[in-house]
JSON list of C-alpha atoms in Angstrom, two decimals:
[
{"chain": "N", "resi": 1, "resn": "UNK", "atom": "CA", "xyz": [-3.03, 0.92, 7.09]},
{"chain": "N", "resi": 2, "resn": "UNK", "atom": "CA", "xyz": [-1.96, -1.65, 4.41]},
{"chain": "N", "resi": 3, "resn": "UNK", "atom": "CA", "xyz": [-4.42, -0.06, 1.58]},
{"chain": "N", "resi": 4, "resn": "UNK", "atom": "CA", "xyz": [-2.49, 3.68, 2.63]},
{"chain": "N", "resi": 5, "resn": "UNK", "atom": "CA", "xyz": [0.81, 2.35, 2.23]},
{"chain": "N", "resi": 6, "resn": "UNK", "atom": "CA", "xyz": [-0.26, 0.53, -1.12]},
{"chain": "N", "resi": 7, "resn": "UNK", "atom": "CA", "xyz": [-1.51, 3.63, -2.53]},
{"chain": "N", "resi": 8, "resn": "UNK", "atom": "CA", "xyz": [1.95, 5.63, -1.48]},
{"chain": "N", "resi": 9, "resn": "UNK", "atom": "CA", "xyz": [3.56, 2.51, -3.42]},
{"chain": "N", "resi": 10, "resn": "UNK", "atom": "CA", "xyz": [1.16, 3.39, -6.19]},
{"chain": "N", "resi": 11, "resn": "UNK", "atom": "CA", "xyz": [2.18, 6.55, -5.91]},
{"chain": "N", "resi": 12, "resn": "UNK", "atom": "CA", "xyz": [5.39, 5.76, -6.34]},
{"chain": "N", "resi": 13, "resn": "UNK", "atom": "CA", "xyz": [5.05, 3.46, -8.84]},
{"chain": "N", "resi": 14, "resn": "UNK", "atom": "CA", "xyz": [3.99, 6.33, -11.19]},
{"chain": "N", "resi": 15, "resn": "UNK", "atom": "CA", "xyz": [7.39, 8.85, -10.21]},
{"chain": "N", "resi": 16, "resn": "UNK", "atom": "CA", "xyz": [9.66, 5.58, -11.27]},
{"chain": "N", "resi": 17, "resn": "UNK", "atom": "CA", "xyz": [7.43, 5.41, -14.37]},
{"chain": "N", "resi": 18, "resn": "UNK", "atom": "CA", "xyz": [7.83, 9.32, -15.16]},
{"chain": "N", "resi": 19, "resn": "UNK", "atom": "CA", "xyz": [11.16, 9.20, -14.05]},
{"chain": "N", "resi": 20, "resn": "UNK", "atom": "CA", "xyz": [12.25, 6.64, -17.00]},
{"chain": "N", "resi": 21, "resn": "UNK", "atom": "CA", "xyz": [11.16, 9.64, -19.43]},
{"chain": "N", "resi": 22, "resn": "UNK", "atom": "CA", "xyz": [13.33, 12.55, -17.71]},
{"chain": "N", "resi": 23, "resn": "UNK", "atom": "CA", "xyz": [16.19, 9.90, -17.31]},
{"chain": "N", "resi": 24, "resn": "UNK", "atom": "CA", "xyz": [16.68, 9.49, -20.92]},
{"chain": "N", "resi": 25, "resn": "UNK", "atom": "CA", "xyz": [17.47, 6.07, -20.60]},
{"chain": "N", "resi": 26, "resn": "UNK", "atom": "CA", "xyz": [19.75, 6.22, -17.51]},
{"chain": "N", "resi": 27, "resn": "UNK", "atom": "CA", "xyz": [21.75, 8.42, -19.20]},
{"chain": "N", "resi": 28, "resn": "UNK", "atom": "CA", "xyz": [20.64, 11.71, -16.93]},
{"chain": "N", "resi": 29, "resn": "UNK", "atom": "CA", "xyz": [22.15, 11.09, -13.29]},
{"chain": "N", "resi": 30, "resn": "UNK", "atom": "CA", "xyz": [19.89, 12.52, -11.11]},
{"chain": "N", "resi": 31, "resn": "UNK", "atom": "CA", "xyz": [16.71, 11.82, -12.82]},
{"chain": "N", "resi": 32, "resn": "UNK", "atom": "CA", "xyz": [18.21, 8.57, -12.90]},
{"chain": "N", "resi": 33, "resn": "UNK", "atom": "CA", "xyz": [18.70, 8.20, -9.26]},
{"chain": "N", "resi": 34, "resn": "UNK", "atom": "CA", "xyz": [15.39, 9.37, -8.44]},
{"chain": "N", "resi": 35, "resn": "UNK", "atom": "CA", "xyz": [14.02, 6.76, -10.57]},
{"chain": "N", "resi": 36, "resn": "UNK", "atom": "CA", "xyz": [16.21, 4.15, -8.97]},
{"chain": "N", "resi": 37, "resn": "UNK", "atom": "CA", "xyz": [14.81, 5.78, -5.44]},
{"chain": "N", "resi": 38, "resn": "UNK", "atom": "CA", "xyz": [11.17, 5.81, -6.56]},
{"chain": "N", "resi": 39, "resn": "UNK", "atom": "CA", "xyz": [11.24, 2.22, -8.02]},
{"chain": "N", "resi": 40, "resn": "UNK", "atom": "CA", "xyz": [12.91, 0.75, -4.27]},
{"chain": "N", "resi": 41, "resn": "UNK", "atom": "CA", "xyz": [10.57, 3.08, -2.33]},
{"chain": "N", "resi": 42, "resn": "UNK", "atom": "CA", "xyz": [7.66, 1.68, -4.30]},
{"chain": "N", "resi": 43, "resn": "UNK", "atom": "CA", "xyz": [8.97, -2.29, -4.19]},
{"chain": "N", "resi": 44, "resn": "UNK", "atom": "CA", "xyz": [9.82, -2.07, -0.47]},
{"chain": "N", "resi": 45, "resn": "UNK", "atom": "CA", "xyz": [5.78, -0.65, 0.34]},
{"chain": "N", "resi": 46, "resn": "UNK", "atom": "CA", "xyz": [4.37, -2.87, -1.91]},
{"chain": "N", "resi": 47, "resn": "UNK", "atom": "CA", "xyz": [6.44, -5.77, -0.32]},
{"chain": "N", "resi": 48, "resn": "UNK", "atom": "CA", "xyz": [4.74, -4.66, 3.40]},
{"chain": "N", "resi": 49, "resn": "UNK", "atom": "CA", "xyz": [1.32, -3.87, 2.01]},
{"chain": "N", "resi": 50, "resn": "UNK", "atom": "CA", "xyz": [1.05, -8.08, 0.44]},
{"chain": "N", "resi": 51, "resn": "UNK", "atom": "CA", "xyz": [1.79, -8.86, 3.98]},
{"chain": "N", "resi": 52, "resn": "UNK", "atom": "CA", "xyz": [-1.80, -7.96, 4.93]},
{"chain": "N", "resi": 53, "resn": "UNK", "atom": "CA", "xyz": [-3.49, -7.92, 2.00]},
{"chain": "N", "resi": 54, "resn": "UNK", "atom": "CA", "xyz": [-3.72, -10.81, -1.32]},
{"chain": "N", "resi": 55, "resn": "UNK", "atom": "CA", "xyz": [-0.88, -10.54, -3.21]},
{"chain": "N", "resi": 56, "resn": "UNK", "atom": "CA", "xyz": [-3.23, -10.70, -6.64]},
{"chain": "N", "resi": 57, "resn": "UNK", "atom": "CA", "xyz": [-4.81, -7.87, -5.64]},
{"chain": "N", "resi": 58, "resn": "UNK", "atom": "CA", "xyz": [-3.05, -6.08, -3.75]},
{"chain": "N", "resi": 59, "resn": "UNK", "atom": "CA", "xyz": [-0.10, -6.17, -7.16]},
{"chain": "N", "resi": 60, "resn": "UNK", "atom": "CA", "xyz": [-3.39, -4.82, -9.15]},
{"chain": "N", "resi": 61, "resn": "UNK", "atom": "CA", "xyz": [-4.38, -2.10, -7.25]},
{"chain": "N", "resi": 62, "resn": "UNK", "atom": "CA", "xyz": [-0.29, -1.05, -6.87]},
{"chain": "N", "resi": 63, "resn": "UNK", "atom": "CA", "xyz": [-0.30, -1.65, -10.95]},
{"chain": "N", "resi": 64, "resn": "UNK", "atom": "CA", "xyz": [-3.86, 0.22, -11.63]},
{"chain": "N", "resi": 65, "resn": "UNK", "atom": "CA", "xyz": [-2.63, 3.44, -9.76]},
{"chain": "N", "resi": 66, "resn": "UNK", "atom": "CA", "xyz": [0.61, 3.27, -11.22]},
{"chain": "N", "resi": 67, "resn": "UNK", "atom": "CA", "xyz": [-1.06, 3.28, -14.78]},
{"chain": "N", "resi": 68, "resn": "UNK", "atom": "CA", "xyz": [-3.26, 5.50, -14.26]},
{"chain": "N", "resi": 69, "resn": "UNK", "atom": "CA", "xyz": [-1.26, 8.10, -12.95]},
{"chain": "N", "resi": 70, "resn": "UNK", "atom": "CA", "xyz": [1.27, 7.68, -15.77]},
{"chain": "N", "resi": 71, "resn": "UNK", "atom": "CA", "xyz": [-1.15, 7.91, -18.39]},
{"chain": "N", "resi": 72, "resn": "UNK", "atom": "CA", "xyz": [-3.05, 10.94, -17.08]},
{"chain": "N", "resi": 73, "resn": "UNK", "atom": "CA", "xyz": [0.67, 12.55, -16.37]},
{"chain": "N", "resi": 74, "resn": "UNK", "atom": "CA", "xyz": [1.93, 11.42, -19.55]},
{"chain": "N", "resi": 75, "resn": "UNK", "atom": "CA", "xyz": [-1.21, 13.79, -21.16]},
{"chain": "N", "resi": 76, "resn": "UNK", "atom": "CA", "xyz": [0.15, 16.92, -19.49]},
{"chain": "N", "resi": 77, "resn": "UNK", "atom": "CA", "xyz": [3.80, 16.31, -19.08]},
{"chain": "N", "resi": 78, "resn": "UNK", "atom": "CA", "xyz": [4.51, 14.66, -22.46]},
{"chain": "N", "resi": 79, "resn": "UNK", "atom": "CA", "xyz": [1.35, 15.89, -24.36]},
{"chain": "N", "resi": 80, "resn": "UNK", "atom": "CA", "xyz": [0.19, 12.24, -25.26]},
{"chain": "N", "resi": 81, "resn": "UNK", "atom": "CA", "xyz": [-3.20, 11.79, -26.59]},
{"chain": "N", "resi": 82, "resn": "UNK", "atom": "CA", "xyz": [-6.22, 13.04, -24.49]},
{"chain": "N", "resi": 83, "resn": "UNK", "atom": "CA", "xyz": [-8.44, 11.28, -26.71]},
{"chain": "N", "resi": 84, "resn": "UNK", "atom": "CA", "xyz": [-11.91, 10.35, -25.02]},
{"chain": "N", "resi": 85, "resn": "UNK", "atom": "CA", "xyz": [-11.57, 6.52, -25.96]},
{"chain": "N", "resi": 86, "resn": "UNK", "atom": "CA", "xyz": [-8.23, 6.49, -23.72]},
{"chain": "N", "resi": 87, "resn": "UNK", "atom": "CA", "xyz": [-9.89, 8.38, -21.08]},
{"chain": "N", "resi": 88, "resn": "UNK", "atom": "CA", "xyz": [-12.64, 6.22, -20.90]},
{"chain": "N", "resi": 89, "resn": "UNK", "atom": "CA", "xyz": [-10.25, 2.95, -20.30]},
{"chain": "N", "resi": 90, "resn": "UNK", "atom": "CA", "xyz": [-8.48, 4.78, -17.97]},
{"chain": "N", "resi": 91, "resn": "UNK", "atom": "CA", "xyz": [-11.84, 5.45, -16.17]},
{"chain": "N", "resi": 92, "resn": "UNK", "atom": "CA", "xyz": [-11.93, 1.81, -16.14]},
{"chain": "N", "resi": 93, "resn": "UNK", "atom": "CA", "xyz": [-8.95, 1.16, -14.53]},
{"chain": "N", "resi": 94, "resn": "UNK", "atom": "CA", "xyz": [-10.42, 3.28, -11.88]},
{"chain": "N", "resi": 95, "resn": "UNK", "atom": "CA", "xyz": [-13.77, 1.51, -11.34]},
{"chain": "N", "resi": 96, "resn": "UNK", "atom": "CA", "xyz": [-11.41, -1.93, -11.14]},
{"chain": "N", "resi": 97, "resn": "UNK", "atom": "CA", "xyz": [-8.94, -0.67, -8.59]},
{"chain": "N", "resi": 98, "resn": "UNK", "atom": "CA", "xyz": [-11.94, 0.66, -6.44]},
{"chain": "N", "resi": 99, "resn": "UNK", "atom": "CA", "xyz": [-13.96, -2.61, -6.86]},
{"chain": "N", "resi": 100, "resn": "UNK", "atom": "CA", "xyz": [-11.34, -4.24, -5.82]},
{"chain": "N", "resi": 101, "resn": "UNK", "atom": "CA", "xyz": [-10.61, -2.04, -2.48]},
{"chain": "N", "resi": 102, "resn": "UNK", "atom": "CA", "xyz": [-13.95, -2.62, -1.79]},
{"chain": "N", "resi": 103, "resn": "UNK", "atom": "CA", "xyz": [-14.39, -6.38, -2.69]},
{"chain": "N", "resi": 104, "resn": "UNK", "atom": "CA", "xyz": [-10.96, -7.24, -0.45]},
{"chain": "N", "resi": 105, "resn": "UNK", "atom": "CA", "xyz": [-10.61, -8.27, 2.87]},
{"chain": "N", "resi": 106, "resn": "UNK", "atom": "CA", "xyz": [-7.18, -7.36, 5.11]},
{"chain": "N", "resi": 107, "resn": "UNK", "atom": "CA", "xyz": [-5.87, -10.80, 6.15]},
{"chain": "N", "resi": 108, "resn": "UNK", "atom": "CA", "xyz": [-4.32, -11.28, 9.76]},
{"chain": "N", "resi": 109, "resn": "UNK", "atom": "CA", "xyz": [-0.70, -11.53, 9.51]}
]
């Protein structure tokens, strides 16, 4: 259960992220307060999923899939570079937040 909600935090990790674009700064009110939403929605399931897992890796894997997902929306919401270098890290990103899913044991609360 801690790895699902740590993937909805990544999840919402990357809305916040997106958000900050549509918000213009803060200056857009309800893009703003969907960001605001997204980034205590994402802190507050983040904050329960280190309760079971290590907080090293469990902030990693919430950071990965918040990166990821920003960069790969980023290429087709903001038509940022789809170069195959940047896909390529981003692949890596990937192979280190699964390695790490695999690699990590829950801990008894």
């Amino acid at each position: 259960m801690p790895w699902i909600v740590l993937f909805i935090a990544g999840l919402f990790e990357i809305a916040w992220a997106v958000g900050l674009k549509y918000s213009d700064g803060f200056s857009k009110l309800w893009p703003s307060v969907f960001t605001v939403a997204s980034m205590i929605i994402s802190m507050a399931l983040l904050a329960y999923s280190v309760k079971h897992l290590p907080v090293g890796t469990a902030y990693a894997v919430w950071t990965g899939i918040g990166a990821v997902g920003t960069a790969i929306l980023g290429m087709f919401l903001f038509n940022e570079s789809k170069e195959f270098v940047r896909i390529f890290f981003i692949f890596l990103i990937i192979v280190g937040i699964v390695g790490l899913k695999l690699f990590t044991a829950e801990q008894a609360s």
